[in-house]
Amino acid sequence: MNLVPHIPALRRGIPYESLDNIEVKDYRTGELKGTVSHVNAGIVRKDLQRIAESRAALKRFTVAQLIEICANAGTQFLNGTLPLGNSGGAQTAQQYIETLSSTSGLPHVLIRRNMLKIHDALTQMKAILNGLTRGLDLAILDRGFGEQFGTSISFYPPTQALGLVMPSNSPAVNSLWLPAIPLKIPVVIKPGREEPWTPFRLIQAFIAAGCPPEAFGFYPTDHEGAAEILKSSGRALLFGDKSTTEQYANNPAIEIHGPGYSKILVGDDQIERWPEFIEVMAASIAENGGRSCINASAIVVPKYAAEIADALARKLGPIAPSAPQDDNAKLAGFANPKIADSIDAAIEEGLTTPGATEVTSKYRSGPRKVIYQGGTYMRPTIVLSDSFAHSLANREFLFPYASVLSAPQSQMLKLIGPSLTVSAITKDAAFRGLLLESPLIQRLNFGPIPTMKISWDQPHEGNLFEFLYRRRAIERNDSPL
């Protein structure tokens, strides 16, 4: 008989079993898949008072050594059998895939793709740090000062730790915090309720690769504990929807990772070629089950909006749930069916307001929200909207959803609002110039490039090095006094 695994909290790397446990269940059957030690805010607060010891453990390594550890951790994460819990349990890579799929709703094929993204981030860490630091000699971080391009430079961290309040939607989101370790900043992680598996496995992979356990805090906790992590870590990343993140929007010590509102724009000069871009648009909307903040949530074109919406609906509308083991699976189930209920209700309510029409319904053969093998799914939805003012025009949901809108090219930048990623299909030099000047776009692709395509050596959600380090002026006179 297989025992249900128990994941302990990690207090500076030391396993800690709490009397209070969180149950993690199969999203289809309700079967118990694991328990997780739940800790309160007091424990988090107490441990953060000793975080300087965790920082000291990382400072014993050079950045180059930690980059090598990252590469080894990538191999361990992708292929290794790693500890799970503190009672001798272990987890193979396949067991990780099966367990995460059963609690998060992601099919196996999408989890494997996410694993490869994490592996790539770890094994390409030198290139990532080169991009984040703009070519800084990383040995300068070991000494704290140095000279580059004939200029004396010095960097110091304004924090002793990076706090992380993580989501449950996609494993690869964990790749965003990985550079903190070679930058010698310990991490304090609150995992997503349905997704303790990925951060815990990553921690074990790092430790197996030679990273000091003290560098990791793993605290399954409640809202009060999460608030303590955000308040006391010095620097923190917060993942969540708008209602979760907006209260911290003006706190410079907290980097917000909320809805991305990523978009595809087609310029006047390319719109007649629109049929050639349907594949790129569809991939941008539907890859990773539509669960990423860089999934396109709006397609903005100067004309042919109805034709483009219909072509997208014809391609995406027939997509239906399939078994988690199906290598062709494209949709992810909802671990919390109430979220699917809420999304479906919001779309239905929005469609009662004139100005928006769902185009996928005629290609779907059934309702948008469906139950399949006991799991709750949302099938792809394309909405044709006549205005950005409509409630469904600039929305982002955790499934393949996008609105298609028509707007003059001259008005697009005024209408689209903040966008994590924009793929602009245009060769118009003037329009490209305006896009390059826009402060509302964090990542910009020129040409028919899916919004989901990222380059590890270019940050697409903030620059973690600039968030964790500051430059100071320095002068040195090392002659004898």
GROMACS .gro file of C-alpha atoms in nm:
model
  481
    1MET     CA    1   0.000   0.000   0.000
    2ASN     CA    2   0.137   0.341  -0.097
    3LEU     CA    3   0.164   0.585   0.189
    4VAL     CA    4   0.037   0.938   0.132
    5PRO     CA    5   0.348   1.159   0.129
    6HIS     CA    6   0.386   1.438   0.379
    7ILE     CA    7   0.579   1.750   0.284
    8PRO     CA    8   0.729   1.931   0.584
    9ALA     CA    9   0.797   2.299   0.612
   10LEU     CA   10   1.165   2.386   0.574
   11ARG     CA   11   1.305   2.625   0.834
   12ARG     CA   12   1.637   2.739   0.691
   13GLY     CA   13   1.651   2.402   0.519
   14ILE     CA   14   1.563   2.198   0.829
   15PRO     CA   15   1.244   1.988   0.792
   16TYR     CA   16   0.971   2.084   1.036
   17GLU     CA   17   0.649   1.888   1.081
   18SER     CA   18   0.354   2.085   1.209
   19LEU     CA   19   0.055   1.944   1.394
   20ASP     CA   20  -0.159   2.146   1.153
   21ASN     CA   21  -0.164   1.992   0.805
   22ILE     CA   22  -0.303   2.096   0.467
   23GLU     CA   23  -0.456   1.822   0.254
   24VAL     CA   24  -0.380   1.822  -0.119
   25LYS     CA   25  -0.631   1.622  -0.321
   26ASP     CA   26  -0.686   1.488  -0.671
   27TYR     CA   27  -0.884   1.750  -0.864
   28ARG     CA   28  -1.103   1.481  -1.024
   29THR     CA   29  -1.161   1.218  -0.759
   30GLY     CA   30  -1.094   1.399  -0.434
   31GLU     CA   31  -0.842   1.129  -0.340
   32LEU     CA   32  -0.584   1.248  -0.089
   33LYS     CA   33  -0.249   1.285  -0.269
   34GLY     CA   34  -0.043   1.441   0.007
   35THR     CA   35  -0.036   1.645   0.325
   36VAL     CA   36   0.170   1.955   0.386
   37SER     CA   37   0.280   2.100   0.719
   38HIS     CA   38   0.106   2.432   0.779
   39VAL     CA   39   0.296   2.695   0.977
   40ASN     CA   40   0.177   3.020   1.127
   41ALA     CA   41   0.305   3.373   1.086
   42GLY     CA   42   0.489   3.356   1.418
   43ILE     CA   43   0.721   3.084   1.291
   44VAL     CA   44   0.787   3.279   0.972
   45ARG     CA   45   0.863   3.593   1.173
   46LYS     CA   46   1.095   3.409   1.410
   47ASP     CA   47   1.291   3.242   1.130
   48LEU     CA   48   1.334   3.562   0.932
   49GLN     CA   49   1.511   3.712   1.230
   50ARG     CA   50   1.796   3.467   1.154
   51ILE     CA   51   1.795   3.509   0.777
   52ALA     CA   52   2.145   3.664   0.785
   53GLU     CA   53   2.276   3.314   0.864
   54SER     CA   54   2.117   3.186   0.543
   55ARG     CA   55   2.278   3.467   0.346
   56ALA     CA   56   2.615   3.388   0.503
   57ALA     CA   57   2.585   3.025   0.390
   58LEU     CA   58   2.550   3.136   0.027
   59LYS     CA   59   2.828   3.394   0.054
   60ARG     CA   60   3.076   3.111   0.115
   61PHE     CA   61   3.039   3.023  -0.255
   62THR     CA   62   3.148   3.221  -0.558
   63VAL     CA   63   2.889   3.310  -0.821
   64ALA     CA   64   3.070   3.077  -1.062
   65GLN     CA   65   3.037   2.788  -0.815
   66LEU     CA   66   2.668   2.859  -0.766
   67ILE     CA   67   2.613   2.868  -1.143
   68GLU     CA   68   2.765   2.520  -1.160
   69ILE     CA   69   2.536   2.409  -0.877
   70CYS     CA   70   2.240   2.546  -1.075
   71ALA     CA   71   2.336   2.337  -1.377
   72ASN     CA   72   2.360   2.023  -1.164
   73ALA     CA   73   2.030   2.109  -0.995
   74GLY     CA   74   1.869   2.133  -1.339
   75THR     CA   75   1.971   1.777  -1.417
   76GLN     CA   76   1.851   1.656  -1.077
   77PHE     CA   77   1.516   1.835  -1.116
   78LEU     CA   78   1.452   1.693  -1.462
   79ASN     CA   79   1.567   1.336  -1.409
   80GLY     CA   80   1.653   1.271  -1.045
   81THR     CA   81   1.488   1.074  -0.768
   82LEU     CA   82   1.470   1.332  -0.489
   83PRO     CA   83   1.364   1.333  -0.124
   84LEU     CA   84   0.996   1.394  -0.060
   85GLY     CA   85   0.923   1.454   0.303
   86ASN     CA   86   1.155   1.383   0.594
   87SER     CA   87   1.072   1.018   0.660
   88GLY     CA   88   1.283   0.858   0.390
   89GLY     CA   89   1.033   0.912   0.109
   90ALA     CA   90   1.155   0.984  -0.242
   91GLN     CA   91   1.001   1.093  -0.568
   92THR     CA   92   1.103   1.008  -0.923
   93ALA     CA   93   1.053   1.255  -1.206
   94GLN     CA   94   0.758   1.050  -1.336
   95GLN     CA   95   0.598   1.039  -0.991
   96TYR     CA   96   0.635   1.417  -0.970
   97ILE     CA   97   0.457   1.454  -1.304
   98GLU     CA   98   0.174   1.222  -1.204
   99THR     CA   99   0.124   1.379  -0.862
  100LEU     CA  100   0.136   1.739  -0.984
  101SER     CA  101  -0.106   1.655  -1.264
  102SER     CA  102  -0.351   1.500  -1.021
  103THR     CA  103  -0.360   1.806  -0.793
  104SER     CA  104  -0.315   2.097  -1.037
  105GLY     CA  105  -0.515   1.975  -1.336
  106LEU     CA  106  -0.227   2.017  -1.580
  107PRO     CA  107  -0.190   1.724  -1.823
  108HIS     CA  108   0.139   1.535  -1.822
  109VAL     CA  109   0.255   1.679  -2.154
  110LEU     CA  110   0.229   2.037  -2.026
  111ILE     CA  111   0.410   1.951  -1.703
  112ARG     CA  112   0.695   1.796  -1.902
  113ARG     CA  113   0.722   2.114  -2.108
  114ASN     CA  114   0.730   2.320  -1.790
  115MET     CA  115   1.000   2.092  -1.649
  116LEU     CA  116   1.210   2.151  -1.959
  117LYS     CA  117   1.169   2.527  -1.920
  118ILE     CA  118   1.290   2.508  -1.560
  119HIS     CA  119   1.577   2.280  -1.662
  120ASP     CA  120   1.677   2.523  -1.936
  121ALA     CA  121   1.670   2.814  -1.692
  122LEU     CA  122   1.898   2.631  -1.450
  123THR     CA  123   2.142   2.503  -1.710
  124GLN     CA  124   2.158   2.840  -1.888
  125MET     CA  125   2.206   3.040  -1.570
  126LYS     CA  126   2.531   3.201  -1.683
  127ALA     CA  127   2.356   3.344  -1.990
  128ILE     CA  128   2.061   3.455  -1.779
  129LEU     CA  129   2.283   3.642  -1.533
  130ASN     CA  130   2.475   3.794  -1.822
  131GLY     CA  131   2.147   3.932  -1.955
  132LEU     CA  132   2.019   4.048  -1.616
  133THR     CA  133   2.347   4.225  -1.527
  134ARG     CA  134   2.415   4.354  -1.881
  135GLY     CA  135   2.747   4.176  -1.904
  136LEU     CA  136   2.881   4.244  -1.555
  137ASP     CA  137   3.192   4.052  -1.452
  138LEU     CA  138   3.016   3.831  -1.198
  139ALA     CA  139   3.330   3.798  -0.987
  140ILE     CA  140   3.263   4.159  -0.884
  141LEU     CA  141   2.967   4.030  -0.685
  142ASP     CA  142   3.203   3.799  -0.495
  143ARG     CA  143   3.430   4.090  -0.391
  144GLY     CA  144   3.163   4.356  -0.372
  145PHE     CA  145   3.366   4.589  -0.592
  146GLY     CA  146   3.584   4.588  -0.901
  147GLU     CA  147   3.649   4.758  -1.230
  148GLN     CA  148   3.481   4.710  -1.565
  149PHE     CA  149   3.518   4.912  -1.885
  150GLY     CA  150   3.765   5.135  -1.700
  151THR     CA  151   3.516   5.231  -1.430
  152SER     CA  152   3.521   5.142  -1.061
  153ILE     CA  153   3.195   4.978  -0.962
  154SER     CA  154   3.043   4.829  -0.650
  155PHE     CA  155   2.720   4.644  -0.584
  156TYR     CA  156   2.547   4.552  -0.260
  157PRO     CA  157   2.217   4.379  -0.181
  158PRO     CA  158   1.960   4.592   0.006
  159THR     CA  159   1.802   4.272   0.137
  160GLN     CA  160   1.907   3.951   0.309
  161ALA     CA  161   1.634   3.740   0.146
  162LEU     CA  162   1.383   3.716  -0.137
  163GLY     CA  163   1.029   3.636  -0.026
  164LEU     CA  164   0.803   3.449  -0.268
  165VAL     CA  165   0.426   3.412  -0.252
  166MET     CA  166   0.372   3.161  -0.530
  167PRO     CA  167   0.066   3.062  -0.736
  168SER     CA  168  -0.061   2.717  -0.832
  169ASN     CA  169  -0.127   2.778  -1.201
  170SER     CA  170   0.196   2.676  -1.377
  171PRO     CA  171   0.520   2.507  -1.262
  172ALA     CA  172   0.748   2.716  -1.487
  173VAL     CA  173   0.660   3.031  -1.293
  174ASN     CA  174   0.922   2.904  -1.045
  175SER     CA  175   1.191   2.982  -1.301
  176LEU     CA  176   1.156   3.351  -1.212
  177TRP     CA  177   1.315   3.312  -0.868
  178LEU     CA  178   1.597   3.076  -0.964
  179PRO     CA  179   1.860   3.350  -1.033
  180ALA     CA  180   1.836   3.459  -0.668
  181ILE     CA  181   2.047   3.158  -0.562
  182PRO     CA  182   2.356   3.230  -0.777
  183LEU     CA  183   2.311   3.596  -0.678
  184LYS     CA  184   2.361   3.473  -0.319
  185ILE     CA  185   2.017   3.573  -0.193
  186PRO     CA  186   1.828   3.305   0.007
  187VAL     CA  187   1.462   3.244  -0.076
  188VAL     CA  188   1.162   3.227   0.156
  189ILE     CA  189   0.879   3.050  -0.027
  190LYS     CA  190   0.509   3.025   0.040
  191PRO     CA  191   0.397   2.763  -0.214
  192GLY     CA  192   0.061   2.766  -0.390
  193ARG     CA  193  -0.196   2.552  -0.209
  194GLU     CA  194  -0.234   2.298  -0.491
  195GLU     CA  195   0.130   2.322  -0.601
  196PRO     CA  196   0.379   2.255  -0.322
  197TRP     CA  197   0.545   1.991  -0.541
  198THR     CA  198   0.753   2.205  -0.777
  199PRO     CA  199   0.920   2.444  -0.530
  200PHE     CA  200   0.989   2.156  -0.290
  201ARG     CA  201   1.141   1.944  -0.568
  202LEU     CA  202   1.353   2.240  -0.682
  203ILE     CA  203   1.482   2.292  -0.329
  204GLN     CA  204   1.576   1.924  -0.303
  205ALA     CA  205   1.745   1.941  -0.644
  206PHE     CA  206   1.954   2.239  -0.531
  207ILE     CA  207   2.053   2.063  -0.209
  208ALA     CA  208   2.143   1.744  -0.397
  209ALA     CA  209   2.361   1.956  -0.625
  210GLY     CA  210   2.556   2.098  -0.331
  211CYS     CA  211   2.369   2.415  -0.239
  212PRO     CA  212   2.354   2.486   0.136
  213PRO     CA  213   2.013   2.389   0.279
  214GLU     CA  214   2.009   2.710   0.485
  215ALA     CA  215   1.941   2.902   0.164
  216PHE     CA  216   1.582   2.778   0.154
  217GLY     CA  217   1.273   2.851   0.357
  218PHE     CA  218   0.956   2.666   0.260
  219TYR     CA  219   0.652   2.784   0.452
  220PRO     CA  220   0.305   2.658   0.360
  221THR     CA  221   0.106   2.920   0.548
  222ASP     CA  222  -0.209   3.132   0.549
  223HIS     CA  223  -0.274   3.494   0.446
  224GLU     CA  224  -0.118   3.625   0.766
  225GLY     CA  225   0.196   3.419   0.707
  226ALA     CA  226   0.213   3.533   0.344
  227ALA     CA  227   0.184   3.895   0.458
  228GLU     CA  228   0.471   3.837   0.701
  229ILE     CA  229   0.689   3.702   0.418
  230LEU     CA  230   0.607   4.007   0.207
  231LYS     CA  231   0.670   4.249   0.492
  232SER     CA  232   0.983   4.102   0.647
  233SER     CA  233   1.187   3.955   0.361
  234GLY     CA  234   1.324   4.288   0.243
  235ARG     CA  235   1.242   4.207  -0.118
  236ALA     CA  236   0.955   3.988  -0.239
  237LEU     CA  237   0.773   3.864  -0.547
  238LEU     CA  238   0.394   3.838  -0.522
  239PHE     CA  239   0.192   3.632  -0.768
  240GLY     CA  240  -0.185   3.658  -0.784
  241ASP     CA  241  -0.489   3.814  -0.942
  242LYS     CA  242  -0.566   4.185  -0.934
  243SER     CA  243  -0.757   4.165  -0.605
  244THR     CA  244  -0.454   4.004  -0.440
  245THR     CA  245  -0.183   4.225  -0.582
  246GLU     CA  246  -0.335   4.574  -0.599
  247GLN     CA  247  -0.286   4.646  -0.227
  248TYR     CA  248   0.091   4.612  -0.278
  249ALA     CA  249   0.111   4.794  -0.611
  250ASN     CA  250   0.289   5.100  -0.468
  251ASN     CA  251   0.538   4.912  -0.251
  252PRO     CA  252   0.881   4.924  -0.424
  253ALA     CA  253   1.007   4.633  -0.214
  254ILE     CA  254   0.743   4.401  -0.364
  255GLU     CA  255   0.746   4.309  -0.732
  256ILE     CA  256   0.397   4.234  -0.856
  257HIS     CA  257   0.328   3.945  -1.092
  258GLY     CA  258  -0.042   3.968  -1.165
  259PRO     CA  259  -0.240   3.946  -1.488
  260GLY     CA  260  -0.021   4.011  -1.792
  261TYR     CA  261  -0.281   4.138  -2.040
  262SER     CA  262  -0.046   4.032  -2.318
  263LYS     CA  263  -0.154   4.117  -2.672
  264ILE     CA  264  -0.094   4.082  -3.043
  265LEU     CA  265  -0.117   4.395  -3.257
  266VAL     CA  266  -0.131   4.386  -3.636
  267GLY     CA  267  -0.033   4.702  -3.821
  268ASP     CA  268  -0.195   4.857  -4.126
  269ASP     CA  269   0.094   4.739  -4.342
  270GLN     CA  270   0.046   4.369  -4.257
  271ILE     CA  271  -0.327   4.328  -4.198
  272GLU     CA  272  -0.403   4.203  -4.551
  273ARG     CA  273  -0.184   3.902  -4.468
  274TRP     CA  274  -0.389   3.817  -4.158
  275PRO     CA  275  -0.456   3.449  -4.252
  276GLU     CA  276  -0.081   3.385  -4.229
  277PHE     CA  277  -0.082   3.490  -3.863
  278ILE     CA  278  -0.367   3.275  -3.729
  279GLU     CA  279  -0.128   3.000  -3.613
  280VAL     CA  280   0.081   3.250  -3.416
  281MET     CA  281  -0.231   3.404  -3.263
  282ALA     CA  282  -0.376   3.065  -3.168
  283ALA     CA  283  -0.050   2.948  -3.011
  284SER     CA  284  -0.025   3.272  -2.814
  285ILE     CA  285  -0.375   3.220  -2.677
  286ALA     CA  286  -0.375   2.847  -2.605
  287GLU     CA  287  -0.023   2.724  -2.523
  288ASN     CA  288   0.030   2.597  -2.166
  289GLY     CA  289  -0.346   2.561  -2.134
  290GLY     CA  290  -0.384   2.940  -2.141
  291ARG     CA  291  -0.249   2.959  -1.786
  292SER     CA  292   0.045   3.196  -1.833
  293CYS     CA  293   0.052   3.571  -1.795
  294ILE     CA  294   0.223   3.588  -2.134
  295ASN     CA  295  -0.068   3.413  -2.306
  296ALA     CA  296  -0.234   3.663  -2.540
  297SER     CA  297  -0.564   3.786  -2.400
  298ALA     CA  298  -0.642   4.033  -2.681
  299ILE     CA  299  -0.586   4.053  -3.056
  300VAL     CA  300  -0.601   4.412  -3.184
  301VAL     CA  301  -0.630   4.478  -3.557
  302PRO     CA  302  -0.721   4.774  -3.779
  303LYS     CA  303  -0.979   4.568  -3.972
  304TYR     CA  304  -1.098   4.211  -4.040
  305ALA     CA  305  -1.166   4.161  -3.669
  306ALA     CA  306  -1.476   3.948  -3.737
  307GLU     CA  307  -1.293   3.730  -3.989
  308ILE     CA  308  -0.996   3.681  -3.756
  309ALA     CA  309  -1.220   3.599  -3.460
  310ASP     CA  310  -1.402   3.340  -3.671
  311ALA     CA  311  -1.076   3.182  -3.791
  312LEU     CA  312  -0.947   3.159  -3.433
  313ALA     CA  313  -1.279   3.018  -3.312
  314ARG     CA  314  -1.277   2.757  -3.587
  315LYS     CA  315  -0.928   2.647  -3.482
  316LEU     CA  316  -0.961   2.663  -3.103
  317GLY     CA  317  -1.333   2.604  -3.047
  318PRO     CA  318  -1.329   2.226  -3.107
  319ILE     CA  319  -1.053   2.169  -2.849
  320ALA     CA  320  -1.194   1.953  -2.569
  321PRO     CA  321  -1.062   1.796  -2.248
  322SER     CA  322  -0.873   1.470  -2.271
  323ALA     CA  323  -0.708   1.228  -2.032
  324PRO     CA  324  -0.413   1.370  -1.834
  325GLN     CA  325  -0.183   1.110  -1.991
  326ASP     CA  326  -0.279   1.208  -2.348
  327ASP     CA  327   0.027   1.351  -2.526
  328ASN     CA  328  -0.206   1.570  -2.732
  329ALA     CA  329  -0.386   1.719  -2.429
  330LYS     CA  330  -0.422   2.095  -2.454
  331LEU     CA  331  -0.649   2.191  -2.166
  332ALA     CA  332  -0.588   2.195  -1.791
  333GLY     CA  333  -0.851   2.114  -1.533
  334PHE     CA  334  -0.935   2.341  -1.240
  335ALA     CA  335  -0.817   2.222  -0.900
  336ASN     CA  336  -1.083   2.451  -0.751
  337PRO     CA  337  -1.403   2.413  -0.956
  338LYS     CA  338  -1.543   2.732  -0.800
  339ILE     CA  339  -1.286   2.931  -1.000
  340ALA     CA  340  -1.421   2.781  -1.321
  341ASP     CA  341  -1.775   2.858  -1.206
  342SER     CA  342  -1.679   3.219  -1.140
  343ILE     CA  343  -1.503   3.260  -1.476
  344ASP     CA  344  -1.792   3.106  -1.668
  345ALA     CA  345  -2.041   3.330  -1.487
  346ALA     CA  346  -1.832   3.640  -1.557
  347ILE     CA  347  -1.822   3.563  -1.928
  348GLU     CA  348  -2.193   3.489  -1.945
  349GLU     CA  349  -2.273   3.812  -1.763
  350GLY     CA  350  -2.043   4.009  -1.993
  351LEU     CA  351  -2.212   3.866  -2.301
  352THR     CA  352  -2.544   4.014  -2.188
  353THR     CA  353  -2.398   4.362  -2.244
  354PRO     CA  354  -2.421   4.470  -2.609
  355GLY     CA  355  -2.090   4.499  -2.790
  356ALA     CA  356  -1.946   4.152  -2.738
  357THR     CA  357  -2.024   3.821  -2.908
  358GLU     CA  358  -1.878   3.480  -2.839
  359VAL     CA  359  -1.763   3.328  -3.167
  360THR     CA  360  -1.644   2.987  -3.041
  361SER     CA  361  -1.988   2.859  -2.936
  362LYS     CA  362  -2.083   2.755  -3.291
  363TYR     CA  363  -1.768   2.544  -3.323
  364ARG     CA  364  -1.771   2.395  -2.974
  365SER     CA  365  -2.070   2.156  -2.970
  366GLY     CA  366  -2.154   2.194  -2.605
  367PRO     CA  367  -2.111   2.428  -2.307
  368ARG     CA  368  -1.798   2.624  -2.228
  369LYS     CA  369  -1.760   2.471  -1.881
  370VAL     CA  370  -1.758   2.092  -1.888
  371ILE     CA  371  -1.700   1.800  -1.655
  372TYR     CA  372  -1.470   1.533  -1.796
  373GLN     CA  373  -1.361   1.223  -1.602
  374GLY     CA  374  -1.463   1.402  -1.282
  375GLY     CA  375  -1.257   1.715  -1.354
  376THR     CA  376  -1.386   2.064  -1.434
  377TYR     CA  377  -1.258   2.227  -1.754
  378MET     CA  378  -1.311   2.548  -1.949
  379ARG     CA  379  -1.306   2.515  -2.327
  380PRO     CA  380  -1.141   2.785  -2.542
  381THR     CA  381  -1.341   3.103  -2.584
  382ILE     CA  382  -1.295   3.379  -2.841
  383VAL     CA  383  -1.501   3.695  -2.801
  384LEU     CA  384  -1.546   3.957  -3.072
  385SER     CA  385  -1.574   4.297  -2.906
  386ASP     CA  386  -1.645   4.637  -3.054
  387SER     CA  387  -1.471   4.841  -2.784
  388PHE     CA  388  -1.202   4.826  -2.517
  389ALA     CA  389  -1.462   4.971  -2.282
  390HIS     CA  390  -1.654   4.642  -2.281
  391SER     CA  391  -1.605   4.426  -1.971
  392LEU     CA  392  -1.486   4.129  -2.180
  393ALA     CA  393  -1.249   4.326  -2.402
  394ASN     CA  394  -0.938   4.337  -2.186
  395ARG     CA  395  -0.981   4.041  -1.954
  396GLU     CA  396  -0.750   3.757  -1.864
  397PHE     CA  397  -0.865   3.417  -1.744
  398LEU     CA  398  -0.690   3.090  -1.653
  399PHE     CA  399  -0.782   2.912  -1.975
  400PRO     CA  400  -0.753   2.983  -2.350
  401TYR     CA  401  -0.950   3.307  -2.376
  402ALA     CA  402  -0.902   3.614  -2.592
  403SER     CA  403  -1.097   3.906  -2.725
  404VAL     CA  404  -1.056   4.031  -3.082
  405LEU     CA  405  -1.096   4.404  -3.134
  406SER     CA  406  -1.073   4.652  -3.415
  407ALA     CA  407  -0.891   4.982  -3.360
  408PRO     CA  408  -0.711   5.230  -3.584
  409GLN     CA  409  -0.336   5.181  -3.570
  410SER     CA  410  -0.301   5.541  -3.454
  411GLN     CA  411  -0.515   5.464  -3.147
  412MET     CA  412  -0.381   5.122  -3.048
  413LEU     CA  413  -0.122   5.238  -2.795
  414LYS     CA  414  -0.375   5.464  -2.625
  415LEU     CA  415  -0.625   5.181  -2.593
  416ILE     CA  416  -0.433   4.868  -2.499
  417GLY     CA  417  -0.316   4.975  -2.151
  418PRO     CA  418  -0.035   4.803  -1.956
  419SER     CA  419   0.081   4.484  -2.130
  420LEU     CA  420   0.338   4.233  -2.013
  421THR     CA  421   0.412   4.114  -2.366
  422VAL     CA  422   0.315   4.265  -2.700
  423SER     CA  423   0.383   4.094  -3.032
  424ALA     CA  424   0.356   4.367  -3.294
  425ILE     CA  425   0.322   4.236  -3.649
  426THR     CA  426   0.432   4.539  -3.845
  427LYS     CA  427   0.727   4.671  -4.043
  428ASP     CA  428   0.610   5.031  -4.016
  429ALA     CA  429   0.914   5.215  -3.880
  430ALA     CA  430   0.708   5.497  -3.728
  431PHE     CA  431   0.472   5.256  -3.552
  432ARG     CA  432   0.765   5.050  -3.428
  433GLY     CA  433   0.923   5.367  -3.293
  434LEU     CA  434   0.611   5.447  -3.092
  435LEU     CA  435   0.600   5.092  -2.956
  436LEU     CA  436   0.966   5.113  -2.852
  437GLU     CA  437   0.894   5.436  -2.663
  438SER     CA  438   0.589   5.301  -2.480
  439PRO     CA  439   0.636   5.264  -2.102
  440LEU     CA  440   0.332   5.035  -2.087
  441ILE     CA  441   0.497   4.738  -2.263
  442GLN     CA  442   0.739   4.523  -2.064
  443ARG     CA  443   0.837   4.281  -2.341
  444LEU     CA  444   0.814   4.363  -2.710
  445ASN     CA  445   0.830   4.122  -3.004
  446PHE     CA  446   0.848   4.252  -3.360
  447GLY     CA  447   0.701   4.022  -3.621
  448PRO     CA  448   0.482   3.709  -3.607
  449ILE     CA  449   0.630   3.579  -3.280
  450PRO     CA  450   0.406   3.408  -3.024
  451THR     CA  451   0.371   3.605  -2.702
  452MET     CA  452   0.473   3.283  -2.523
  453LYS     CA  453   0.825   3.289  -2.670
  454ILE     CA  454   1.083   3.412  -2.419
  455SER     CA  455   1.459   3.447  -2.419
  456TRP     CA  456   1.627   3.351  -2.093
  457ASP     CA  457   1.894   3.620  -2.131
  458GLN     CA  458   1.628   3.892  -2.141
  459PRO     CA  459   1.401   3.947  -1.840
  460HIS     CA  460   1.034   3.946  -1.932
  461GLU     CA  461   0.892   4.022  -1.588
  462GLY     CA  462   1.119   4.267  -1.413
  463ASN     CA  463   1.495   4.243  -1.369
  464LEU     CA  464   1.574   4.032  -1.064
  465PHE     CA  465   1.935   4.154  -1.044
  466GLU     CA  466   1.828   4.518  -1.034
  467PHE     CA  467   1.563   4.424  -0.777
  468LEU     CA  468   1.811   4.247  -0.548
  469TYR     CA  469   2.123   4.463  -0.594
  470ARG     CA  470   2.205   4.832  -0.592
  471ARG     CA  471   2.508   5.005  -0.730
  472ARG     CA  472   2.707   5.239  -0.508
  473ALA     CA  473   2.982   5.486  -0.589
  474ILE     CA  474   3.325   5.371  -0.473
  475GLU     CA  475   3.677   5.512  -0.456
  476ARG     CA  476   3.977   5.314  -0.329
  477ASN     CA  477   4.321   5.407  -0.212
  478ASP     CA  478   4.500   5.091  -0.108
  479SER     CA  479   4.841   5.252  -0.040
  480PRO     CA  480   4.982   5.200   0.312
  481LEU     CA  481   4.863   5.457   0.563
   0.00000   0.00000   0.00000
